PDB file of C-alpha atoms in Angstrom:
ATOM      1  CA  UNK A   1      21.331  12.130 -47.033  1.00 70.00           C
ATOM      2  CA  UNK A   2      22.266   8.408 -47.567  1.00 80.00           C
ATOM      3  CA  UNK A   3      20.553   6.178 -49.528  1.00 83.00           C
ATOM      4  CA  UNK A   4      17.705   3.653 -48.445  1.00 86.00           C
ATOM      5  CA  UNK A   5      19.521   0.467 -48.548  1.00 88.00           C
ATOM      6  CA  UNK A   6      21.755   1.750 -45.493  1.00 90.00           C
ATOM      7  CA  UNK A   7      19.288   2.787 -43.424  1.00 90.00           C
ATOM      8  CA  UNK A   8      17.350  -0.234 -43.758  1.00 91.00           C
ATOM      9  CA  UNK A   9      20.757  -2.093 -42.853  1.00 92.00           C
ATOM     10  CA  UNK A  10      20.972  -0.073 -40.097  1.00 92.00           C
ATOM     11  CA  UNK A  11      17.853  -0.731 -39.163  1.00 92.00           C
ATOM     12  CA  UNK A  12      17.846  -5.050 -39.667  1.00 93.00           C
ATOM     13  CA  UNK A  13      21.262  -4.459 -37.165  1.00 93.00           C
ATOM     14  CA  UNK A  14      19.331  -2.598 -34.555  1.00 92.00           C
ATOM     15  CA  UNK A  15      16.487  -5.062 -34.678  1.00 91.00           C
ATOM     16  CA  UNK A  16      18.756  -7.975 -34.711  1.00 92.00           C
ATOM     17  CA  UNK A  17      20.062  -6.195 -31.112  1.00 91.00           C
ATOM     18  CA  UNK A  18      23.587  -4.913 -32.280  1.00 92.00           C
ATOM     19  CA  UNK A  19      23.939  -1.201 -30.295  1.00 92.00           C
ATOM     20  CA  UNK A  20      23.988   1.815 -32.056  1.00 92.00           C
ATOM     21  CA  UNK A  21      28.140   2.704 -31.735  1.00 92.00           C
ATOM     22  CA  UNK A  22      28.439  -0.597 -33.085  1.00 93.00           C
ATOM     23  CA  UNK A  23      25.821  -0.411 -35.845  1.00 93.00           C
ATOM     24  CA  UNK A  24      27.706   3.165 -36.581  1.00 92.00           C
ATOM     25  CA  UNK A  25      30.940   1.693 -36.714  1.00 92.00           C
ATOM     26  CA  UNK A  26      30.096  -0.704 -39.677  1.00 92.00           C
ATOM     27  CA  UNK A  27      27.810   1.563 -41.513  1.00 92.00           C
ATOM     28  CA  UNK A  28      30.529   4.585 -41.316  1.00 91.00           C
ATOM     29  CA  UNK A  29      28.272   6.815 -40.585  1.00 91.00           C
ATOM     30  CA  UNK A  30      27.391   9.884 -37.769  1.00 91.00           C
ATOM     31  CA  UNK A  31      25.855   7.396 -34.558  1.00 91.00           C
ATOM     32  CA  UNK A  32      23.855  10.541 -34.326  1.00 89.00           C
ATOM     33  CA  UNK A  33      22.007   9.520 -37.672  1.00 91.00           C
ATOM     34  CA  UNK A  34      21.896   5.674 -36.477  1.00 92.00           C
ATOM     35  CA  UNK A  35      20.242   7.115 -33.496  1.00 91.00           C
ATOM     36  CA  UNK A  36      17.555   9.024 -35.063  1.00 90.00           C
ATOM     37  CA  UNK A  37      16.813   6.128 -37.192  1.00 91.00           C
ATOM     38  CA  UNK A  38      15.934   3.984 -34.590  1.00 90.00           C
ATOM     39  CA  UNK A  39      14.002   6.534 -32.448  1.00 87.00           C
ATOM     40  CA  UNK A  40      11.727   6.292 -35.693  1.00 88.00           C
ATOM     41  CA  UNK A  41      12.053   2.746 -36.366  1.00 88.00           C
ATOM     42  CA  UNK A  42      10.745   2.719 -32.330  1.00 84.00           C
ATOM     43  CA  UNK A  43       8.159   5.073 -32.932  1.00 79.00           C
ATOM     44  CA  UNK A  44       6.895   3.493 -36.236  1.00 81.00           C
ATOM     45  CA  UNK A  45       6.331  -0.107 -34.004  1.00 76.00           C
ATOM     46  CA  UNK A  46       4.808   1.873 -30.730  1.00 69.00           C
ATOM     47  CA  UNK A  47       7.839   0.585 -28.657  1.00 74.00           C
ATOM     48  CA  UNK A  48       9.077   4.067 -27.750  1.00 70.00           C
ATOM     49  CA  UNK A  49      10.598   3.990 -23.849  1.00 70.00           C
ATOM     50  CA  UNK A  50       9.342   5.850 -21.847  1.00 63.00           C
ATOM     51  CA  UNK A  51       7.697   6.943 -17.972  1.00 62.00           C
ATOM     52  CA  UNK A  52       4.664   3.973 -17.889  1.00 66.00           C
ATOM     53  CA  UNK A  53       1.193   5.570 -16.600  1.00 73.00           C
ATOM     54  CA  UNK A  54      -0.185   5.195 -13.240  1.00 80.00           C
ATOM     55  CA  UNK A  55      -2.683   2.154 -13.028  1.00 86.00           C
ATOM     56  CA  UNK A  56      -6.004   3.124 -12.383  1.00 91.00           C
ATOM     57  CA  UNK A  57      -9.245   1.264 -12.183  1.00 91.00           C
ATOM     58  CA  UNK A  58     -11.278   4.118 -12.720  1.00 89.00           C
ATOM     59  CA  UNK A  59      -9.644   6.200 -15.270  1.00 91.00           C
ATOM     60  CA  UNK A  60      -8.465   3.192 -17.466  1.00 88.00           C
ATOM     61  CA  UNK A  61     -10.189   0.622 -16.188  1.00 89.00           C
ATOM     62  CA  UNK A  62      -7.260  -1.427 -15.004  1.00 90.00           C
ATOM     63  CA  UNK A  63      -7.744  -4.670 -13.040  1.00 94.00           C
ATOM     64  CA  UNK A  64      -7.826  -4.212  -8.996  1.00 96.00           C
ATOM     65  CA  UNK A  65      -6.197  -6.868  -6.918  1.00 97.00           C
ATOM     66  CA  UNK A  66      -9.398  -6.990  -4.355  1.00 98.00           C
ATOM     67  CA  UNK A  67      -7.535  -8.457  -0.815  1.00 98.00           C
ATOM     68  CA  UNK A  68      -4.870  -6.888  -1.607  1.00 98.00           C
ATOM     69  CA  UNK A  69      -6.401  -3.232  -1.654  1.00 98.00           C
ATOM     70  CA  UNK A  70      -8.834  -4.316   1.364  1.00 98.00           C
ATOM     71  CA  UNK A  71      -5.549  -4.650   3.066  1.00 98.00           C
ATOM     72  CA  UNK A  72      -3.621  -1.903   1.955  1.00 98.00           C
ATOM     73  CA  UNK A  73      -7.418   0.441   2.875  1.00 98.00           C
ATOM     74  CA  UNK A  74      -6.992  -0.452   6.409  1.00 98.00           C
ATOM     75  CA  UNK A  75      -3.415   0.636   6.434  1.00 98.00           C
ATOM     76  CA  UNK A  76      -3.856   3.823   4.927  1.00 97.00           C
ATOM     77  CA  UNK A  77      -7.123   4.638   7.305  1.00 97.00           C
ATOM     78  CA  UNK A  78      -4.981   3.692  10.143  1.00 95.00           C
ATOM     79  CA  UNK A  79      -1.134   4.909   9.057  1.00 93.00           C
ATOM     80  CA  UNK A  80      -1.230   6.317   5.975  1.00 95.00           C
ATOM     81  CA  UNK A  81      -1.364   9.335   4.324  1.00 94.00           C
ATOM     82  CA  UNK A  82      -1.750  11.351   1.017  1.00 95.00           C
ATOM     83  CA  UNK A  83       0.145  14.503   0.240  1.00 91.00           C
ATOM     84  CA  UNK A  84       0.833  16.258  -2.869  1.00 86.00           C
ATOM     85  CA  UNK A  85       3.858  19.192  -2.019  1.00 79.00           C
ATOM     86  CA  UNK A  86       4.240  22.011  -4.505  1.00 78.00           C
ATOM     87  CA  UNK A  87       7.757  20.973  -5.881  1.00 78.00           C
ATOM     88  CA  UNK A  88       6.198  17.329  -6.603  1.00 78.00           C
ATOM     89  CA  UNK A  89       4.330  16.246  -9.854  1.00 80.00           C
ATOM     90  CA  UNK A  90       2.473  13.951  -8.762  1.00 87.00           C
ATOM     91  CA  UNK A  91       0.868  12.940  -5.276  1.00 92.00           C
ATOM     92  CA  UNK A  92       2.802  10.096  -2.891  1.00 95.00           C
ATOM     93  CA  UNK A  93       1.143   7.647  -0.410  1.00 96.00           C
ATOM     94  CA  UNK A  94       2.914   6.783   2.218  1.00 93.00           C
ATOM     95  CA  UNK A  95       2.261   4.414   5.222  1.00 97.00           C
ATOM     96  CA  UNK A  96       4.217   4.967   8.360  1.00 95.00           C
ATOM     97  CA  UNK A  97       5.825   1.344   9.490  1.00 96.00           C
ATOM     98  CA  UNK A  98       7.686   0.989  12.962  1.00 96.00           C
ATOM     99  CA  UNK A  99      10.843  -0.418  12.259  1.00 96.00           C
ATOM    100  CA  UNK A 100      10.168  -3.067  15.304  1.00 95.00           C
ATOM    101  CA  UNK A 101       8.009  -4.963  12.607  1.00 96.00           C
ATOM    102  CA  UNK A 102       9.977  -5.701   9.597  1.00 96.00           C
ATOM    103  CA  UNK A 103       7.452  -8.579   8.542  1.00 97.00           C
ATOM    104  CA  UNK A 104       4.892  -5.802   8.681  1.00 97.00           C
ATOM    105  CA  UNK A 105       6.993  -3.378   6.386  1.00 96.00           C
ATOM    106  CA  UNK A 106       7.338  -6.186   3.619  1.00 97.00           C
ATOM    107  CA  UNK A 107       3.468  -6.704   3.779  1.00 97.00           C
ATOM    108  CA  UNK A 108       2.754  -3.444   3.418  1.00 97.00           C
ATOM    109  CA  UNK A 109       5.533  -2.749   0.100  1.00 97.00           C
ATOM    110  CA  UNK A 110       3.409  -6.362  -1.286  1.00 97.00           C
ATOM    111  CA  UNK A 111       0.524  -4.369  -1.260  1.00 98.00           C
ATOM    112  CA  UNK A 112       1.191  -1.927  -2.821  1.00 97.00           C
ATOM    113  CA  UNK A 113       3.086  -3.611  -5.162  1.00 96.00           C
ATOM    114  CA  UNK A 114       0.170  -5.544  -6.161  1.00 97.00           C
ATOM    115  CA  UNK A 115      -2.218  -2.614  -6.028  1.00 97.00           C
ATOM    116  CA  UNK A 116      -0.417  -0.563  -8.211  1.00 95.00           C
ATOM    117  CA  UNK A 117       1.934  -2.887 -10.134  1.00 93.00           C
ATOM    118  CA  UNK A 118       3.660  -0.886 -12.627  1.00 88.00           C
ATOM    119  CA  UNK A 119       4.914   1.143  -9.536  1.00 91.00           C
ATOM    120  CA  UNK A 120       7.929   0.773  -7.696  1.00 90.00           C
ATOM    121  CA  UNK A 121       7.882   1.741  -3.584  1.00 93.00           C
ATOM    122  CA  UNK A 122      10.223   3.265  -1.669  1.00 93.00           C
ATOM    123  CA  UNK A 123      11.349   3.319   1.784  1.00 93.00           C
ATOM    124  CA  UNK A 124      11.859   6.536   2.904  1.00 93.00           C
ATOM    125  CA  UNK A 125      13.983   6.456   6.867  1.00 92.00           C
ATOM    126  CA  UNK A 126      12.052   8.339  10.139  1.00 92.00           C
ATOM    127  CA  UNK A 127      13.737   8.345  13.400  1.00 94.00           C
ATOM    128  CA  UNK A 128      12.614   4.440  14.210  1.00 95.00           C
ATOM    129  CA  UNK A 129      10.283   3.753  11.586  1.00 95.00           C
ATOM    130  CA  UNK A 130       9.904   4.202   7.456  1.00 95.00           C
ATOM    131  CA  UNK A 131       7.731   5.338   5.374  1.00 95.00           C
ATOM    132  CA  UNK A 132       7.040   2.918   2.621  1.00 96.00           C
ATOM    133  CA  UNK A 133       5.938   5.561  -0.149  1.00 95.00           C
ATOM    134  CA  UNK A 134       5.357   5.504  -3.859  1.00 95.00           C
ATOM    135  CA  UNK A 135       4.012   8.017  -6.301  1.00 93.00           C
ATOM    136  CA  UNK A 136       0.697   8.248  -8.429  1.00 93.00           C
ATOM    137  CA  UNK A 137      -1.201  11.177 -10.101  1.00 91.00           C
ATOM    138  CA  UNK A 138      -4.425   8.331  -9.141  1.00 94.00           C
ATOM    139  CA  UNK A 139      -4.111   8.111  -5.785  1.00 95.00           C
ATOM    140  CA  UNK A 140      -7.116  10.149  -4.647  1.00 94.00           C
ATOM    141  CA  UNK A 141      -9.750   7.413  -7.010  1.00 95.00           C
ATOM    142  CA  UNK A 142      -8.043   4.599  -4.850  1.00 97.00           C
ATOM    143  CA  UNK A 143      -8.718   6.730  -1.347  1.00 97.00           C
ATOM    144  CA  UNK A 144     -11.408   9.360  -2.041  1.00 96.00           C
ATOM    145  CA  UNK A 145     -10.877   9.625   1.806  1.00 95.00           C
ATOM    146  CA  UNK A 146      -8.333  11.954   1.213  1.00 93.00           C
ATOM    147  CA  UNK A 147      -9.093  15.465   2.392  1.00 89.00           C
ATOM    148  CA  UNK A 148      -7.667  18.606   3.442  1.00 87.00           C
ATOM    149  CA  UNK A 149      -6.552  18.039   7.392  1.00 85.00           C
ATOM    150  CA  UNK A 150      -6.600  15.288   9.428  1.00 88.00           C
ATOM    151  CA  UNK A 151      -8.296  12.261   9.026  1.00 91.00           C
ATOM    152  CA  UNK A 152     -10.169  12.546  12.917  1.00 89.00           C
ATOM    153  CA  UNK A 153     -10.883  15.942  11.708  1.00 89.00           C
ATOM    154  CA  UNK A 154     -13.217  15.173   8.215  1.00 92.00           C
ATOM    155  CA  UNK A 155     -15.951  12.662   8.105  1.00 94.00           C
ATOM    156  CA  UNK A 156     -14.608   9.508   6.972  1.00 96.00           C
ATOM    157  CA  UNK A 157     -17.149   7.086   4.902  1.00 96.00           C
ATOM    158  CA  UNK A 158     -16.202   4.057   2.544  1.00 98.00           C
ATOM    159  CA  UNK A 159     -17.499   5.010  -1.233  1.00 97.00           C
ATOM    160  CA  UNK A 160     -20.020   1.838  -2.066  1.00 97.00           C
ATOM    161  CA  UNK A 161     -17.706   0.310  -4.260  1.00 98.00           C
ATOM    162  CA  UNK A 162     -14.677   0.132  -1.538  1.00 98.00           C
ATOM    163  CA  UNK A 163     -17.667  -1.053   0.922  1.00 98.00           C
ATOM    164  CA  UNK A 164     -18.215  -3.835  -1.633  1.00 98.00           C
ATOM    165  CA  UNK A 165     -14.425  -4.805  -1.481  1.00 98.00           C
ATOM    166  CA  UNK A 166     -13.947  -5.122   2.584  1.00 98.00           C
ATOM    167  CA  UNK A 167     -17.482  -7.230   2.683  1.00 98.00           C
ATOM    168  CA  UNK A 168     -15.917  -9.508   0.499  1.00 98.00           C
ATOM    169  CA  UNK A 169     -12.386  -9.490   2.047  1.00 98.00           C
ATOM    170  CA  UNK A 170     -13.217  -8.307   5.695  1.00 98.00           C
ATOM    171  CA  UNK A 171     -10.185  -9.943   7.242  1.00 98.00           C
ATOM    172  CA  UNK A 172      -7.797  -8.382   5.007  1.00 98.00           C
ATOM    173  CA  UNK A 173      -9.309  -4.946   6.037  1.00 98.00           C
ATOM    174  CA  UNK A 174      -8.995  -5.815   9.668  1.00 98.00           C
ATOM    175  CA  UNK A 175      -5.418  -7.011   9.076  1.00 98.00           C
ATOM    176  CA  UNK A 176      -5.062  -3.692   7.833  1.00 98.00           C
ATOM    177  CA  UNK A 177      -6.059  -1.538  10.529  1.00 98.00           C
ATOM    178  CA  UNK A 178      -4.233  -4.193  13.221  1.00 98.00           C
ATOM    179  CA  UNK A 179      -0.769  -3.686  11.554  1.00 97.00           C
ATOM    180  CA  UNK A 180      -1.046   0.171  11.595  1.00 96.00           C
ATOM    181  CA  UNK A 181      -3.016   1.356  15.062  1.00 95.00           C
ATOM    182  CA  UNK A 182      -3.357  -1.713  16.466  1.00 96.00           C
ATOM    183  CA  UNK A 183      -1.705  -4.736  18.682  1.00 96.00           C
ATOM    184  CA  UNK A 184      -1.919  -8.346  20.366  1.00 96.00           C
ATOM    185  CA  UNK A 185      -0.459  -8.368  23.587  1.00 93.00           C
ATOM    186  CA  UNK A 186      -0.681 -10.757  26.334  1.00 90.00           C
ATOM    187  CA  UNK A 187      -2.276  -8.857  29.621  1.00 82.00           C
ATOM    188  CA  UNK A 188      -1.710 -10.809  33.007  1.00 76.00           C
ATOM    189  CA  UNK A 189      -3.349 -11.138  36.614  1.00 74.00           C
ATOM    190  CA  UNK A 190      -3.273 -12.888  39.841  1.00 75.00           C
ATOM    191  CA  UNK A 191      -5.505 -14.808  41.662  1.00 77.00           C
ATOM    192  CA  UNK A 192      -5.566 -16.272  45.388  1.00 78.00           C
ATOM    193  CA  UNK A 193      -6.357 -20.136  44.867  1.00 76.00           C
ATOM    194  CA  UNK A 194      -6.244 -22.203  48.182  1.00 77.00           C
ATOM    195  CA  UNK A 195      -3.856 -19.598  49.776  1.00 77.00           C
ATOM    196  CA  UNK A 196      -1.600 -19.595  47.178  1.00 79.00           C
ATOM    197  CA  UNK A 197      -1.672 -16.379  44.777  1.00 81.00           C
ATOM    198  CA  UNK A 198      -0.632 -17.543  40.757  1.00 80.00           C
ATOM    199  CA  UNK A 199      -0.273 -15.277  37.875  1.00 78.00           C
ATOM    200  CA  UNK A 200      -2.635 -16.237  34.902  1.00 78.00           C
ATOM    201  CA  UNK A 201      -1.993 -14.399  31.710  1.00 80.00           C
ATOM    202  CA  UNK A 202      -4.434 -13.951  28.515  1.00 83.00           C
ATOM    203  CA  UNK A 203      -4.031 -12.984  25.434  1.00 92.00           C
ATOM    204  CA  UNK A 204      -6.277  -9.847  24.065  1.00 95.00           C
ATOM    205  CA  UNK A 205      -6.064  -7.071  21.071  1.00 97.00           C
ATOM    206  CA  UNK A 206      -6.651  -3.506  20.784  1.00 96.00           C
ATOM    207  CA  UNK A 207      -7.375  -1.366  17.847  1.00 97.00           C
ATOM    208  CA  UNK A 208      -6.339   2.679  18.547  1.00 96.00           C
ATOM    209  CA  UNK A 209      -8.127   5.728  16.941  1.00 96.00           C
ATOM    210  CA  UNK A 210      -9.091   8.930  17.277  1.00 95.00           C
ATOM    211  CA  UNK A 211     -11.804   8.759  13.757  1.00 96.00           C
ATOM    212  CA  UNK A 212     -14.744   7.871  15.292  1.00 94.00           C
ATOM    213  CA  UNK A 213     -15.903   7.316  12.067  1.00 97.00           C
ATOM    214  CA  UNK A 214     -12.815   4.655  11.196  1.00 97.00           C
ATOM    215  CA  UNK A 215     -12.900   3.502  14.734  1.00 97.00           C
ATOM    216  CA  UNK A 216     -17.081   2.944  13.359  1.00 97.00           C
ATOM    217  CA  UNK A 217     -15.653   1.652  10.277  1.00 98.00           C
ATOM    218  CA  UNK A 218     -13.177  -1.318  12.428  1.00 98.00           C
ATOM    219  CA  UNK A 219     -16.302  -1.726  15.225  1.00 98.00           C
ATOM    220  CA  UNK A 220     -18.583  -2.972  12.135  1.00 98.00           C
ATOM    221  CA  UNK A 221     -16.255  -4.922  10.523  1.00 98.00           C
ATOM    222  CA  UNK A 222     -15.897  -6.966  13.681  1.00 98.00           C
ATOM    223  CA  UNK A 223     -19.708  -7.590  13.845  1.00 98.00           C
ATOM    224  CA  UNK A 224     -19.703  -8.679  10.588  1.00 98.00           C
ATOM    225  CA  UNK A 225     -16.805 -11.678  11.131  1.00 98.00           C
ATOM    226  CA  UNK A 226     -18.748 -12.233  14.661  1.00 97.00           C
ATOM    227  CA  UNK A 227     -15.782 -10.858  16.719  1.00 98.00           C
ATOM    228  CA  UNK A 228     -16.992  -9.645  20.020  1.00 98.00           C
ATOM    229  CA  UNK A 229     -15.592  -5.930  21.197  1.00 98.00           C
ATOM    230  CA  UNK A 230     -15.512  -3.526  24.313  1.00 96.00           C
ATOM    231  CA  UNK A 231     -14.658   0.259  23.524  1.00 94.00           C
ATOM    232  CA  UNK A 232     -13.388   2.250  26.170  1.00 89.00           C
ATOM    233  CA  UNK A 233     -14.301   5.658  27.194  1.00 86.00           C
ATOM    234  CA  UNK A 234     -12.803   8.349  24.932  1.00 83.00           C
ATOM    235  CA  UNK A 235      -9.588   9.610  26.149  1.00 84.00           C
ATOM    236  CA  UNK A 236      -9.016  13.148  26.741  1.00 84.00           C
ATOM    237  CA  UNK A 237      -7.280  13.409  23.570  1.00 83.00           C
ATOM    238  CA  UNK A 238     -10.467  11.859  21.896  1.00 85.00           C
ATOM    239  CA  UNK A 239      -8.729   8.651  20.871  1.00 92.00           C
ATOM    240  CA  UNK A 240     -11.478   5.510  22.151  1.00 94.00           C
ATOM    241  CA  UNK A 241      -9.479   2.176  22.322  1.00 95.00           C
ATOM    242  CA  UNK A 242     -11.399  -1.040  21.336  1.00 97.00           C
ATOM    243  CA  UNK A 243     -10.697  -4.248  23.201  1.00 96.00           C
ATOM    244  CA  UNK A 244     -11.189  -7.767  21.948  1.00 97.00           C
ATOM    245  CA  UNK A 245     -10.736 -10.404  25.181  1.00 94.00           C
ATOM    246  CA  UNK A 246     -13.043 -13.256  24.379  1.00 95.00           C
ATOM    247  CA  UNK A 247     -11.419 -16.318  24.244  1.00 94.00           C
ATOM    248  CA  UNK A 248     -13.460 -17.533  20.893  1.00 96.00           C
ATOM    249  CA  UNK A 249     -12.908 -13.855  19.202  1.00 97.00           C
ATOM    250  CA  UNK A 250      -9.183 -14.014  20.286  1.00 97.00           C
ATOM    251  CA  UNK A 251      -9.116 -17.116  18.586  1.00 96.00           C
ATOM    252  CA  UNK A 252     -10.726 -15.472  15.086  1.00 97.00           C
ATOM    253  CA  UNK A 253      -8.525 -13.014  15.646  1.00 97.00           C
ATOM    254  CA  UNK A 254      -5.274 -15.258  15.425  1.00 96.00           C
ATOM    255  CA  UNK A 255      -6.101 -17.486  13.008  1.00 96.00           C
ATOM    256  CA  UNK A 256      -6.875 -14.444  10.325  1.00 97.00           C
ATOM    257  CA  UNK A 257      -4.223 -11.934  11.909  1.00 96.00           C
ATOM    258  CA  UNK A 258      -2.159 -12.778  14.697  1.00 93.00           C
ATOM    259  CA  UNK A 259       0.735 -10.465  16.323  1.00 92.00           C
ATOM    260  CA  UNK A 260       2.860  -8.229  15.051  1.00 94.00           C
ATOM    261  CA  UNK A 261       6.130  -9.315  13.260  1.00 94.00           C
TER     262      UNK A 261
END
């Protein structure tokens, strides 16, 4: 036992920012006792260390950075993916990135930095892409999309509130889709003009799915901006590939999104 005085001197030392060997050392006593005297001293002010919660705006009520999720939505509709292996504790989202689009791989870590902010993202190496990944036990309120099985396999439908978000910040969701199953490429043709045959080349973008519900989900969203589409005839493997050629709606499109970087 030691009398009050020196733990409160040990105490006025710790606050003051001296370590606990230190604090030990001039005291002359145990750093084992110095130790436990600041765990409580921690304790006592609610300053304990410790593992910080998941955010979440439905459980706690946390604030939601709104273009910043419509973004990050898109991506994880597109190339993302929730999965929650027995040996974890918690869930992990991850979105797959191709490693040809570094720009793309920092946008996507932003997000989710600024979705979930007191979480830290990883990049976790595929052959020729990563998967930029971090863990939540919340995940499934920010993407009740999440399901047993493939995402072409289960009906996928935007809960009102999400709906809410991407009518408000449309191009964001867009963006998000384009940077996961999506492209701008520059398609090119010739034409016989006086005799002479010259290549013309025109710029278009294409949006890849097999959901027709999320293919439904990118479709409407382009009404809604007033981009003008063509969907293709579903492949054999049931993806449907939606082409935007307009030269006004490949304008929109560039000024909101533009290619891949």
């Amino acid at each position: 036992m030691y009398d009050r005085s020196v733990r409160e001197q040990a105490v006025f030392l710790l606050r003051s920012g001296v370590g606990t060997a230190e604090t030990a050392r001039r005291l002359a006593i145990p750093r084992g006792t110095v130790s436990w005297w600041k765990h409580q001293d921690l304790a006592k002010r609610g300053e304990l260390p410790g593992r910080k919660r998941s955010p979440c705006m439905h459980c706690y009520g946390d604030d939601l950075n709104h273009p910043a999720y419509s973004y990050l939505l898109g991506l994880y509709l597109g190339d993302g993916h929730i999965s929650h292996p027995k040996q974890h504790r918690t869930s992990s989202l991850f979105i797959t990135c191709d490693d040809k689009w570094p720009g793309i791989m920092d946008a996507v870590e932003a997000a989710i930095r600024q979705v979930l902010p007191t979480l830290t993202p990883c990049r976790v190496r595929r052959p020729g892409a990563h998967n930029v990944k971090v863990y939540s036990s919340h995940l499934a309120c920010y993407f009740p999309q999440h399901g047993p099985g493939k995402k072409h396999e289960r009906t996928i439908a935007l809960a009102p509130w999400q709906q809410e978000i991407v009518d408000a910040h449309p191009w964001e969701f867009l963006r998000g889709l384009i940077h996961s199953d999506g492209c701008r490429i520059t398609n090119w043709t010739t034409r016989t003009v006086s005799g002479v045959k010259k290549r013309y080349e025109y710029p278009r973008y294409f949006f890849t799915n097999t959901s027709t519900d999320i293919i439904g989900l990118f479709t409407a969203t382009l009404d809604a901006v007033g981009v003008a589409w063509k969907a293709s005839i579903p492949r054999p493997t049931g993806q449907v590939n939606i082409s935007i050629a307009r030269n006004d709606s490949v304008a929109l499109m560039d000024a909101h999104i533009g290619p891949k970087y």
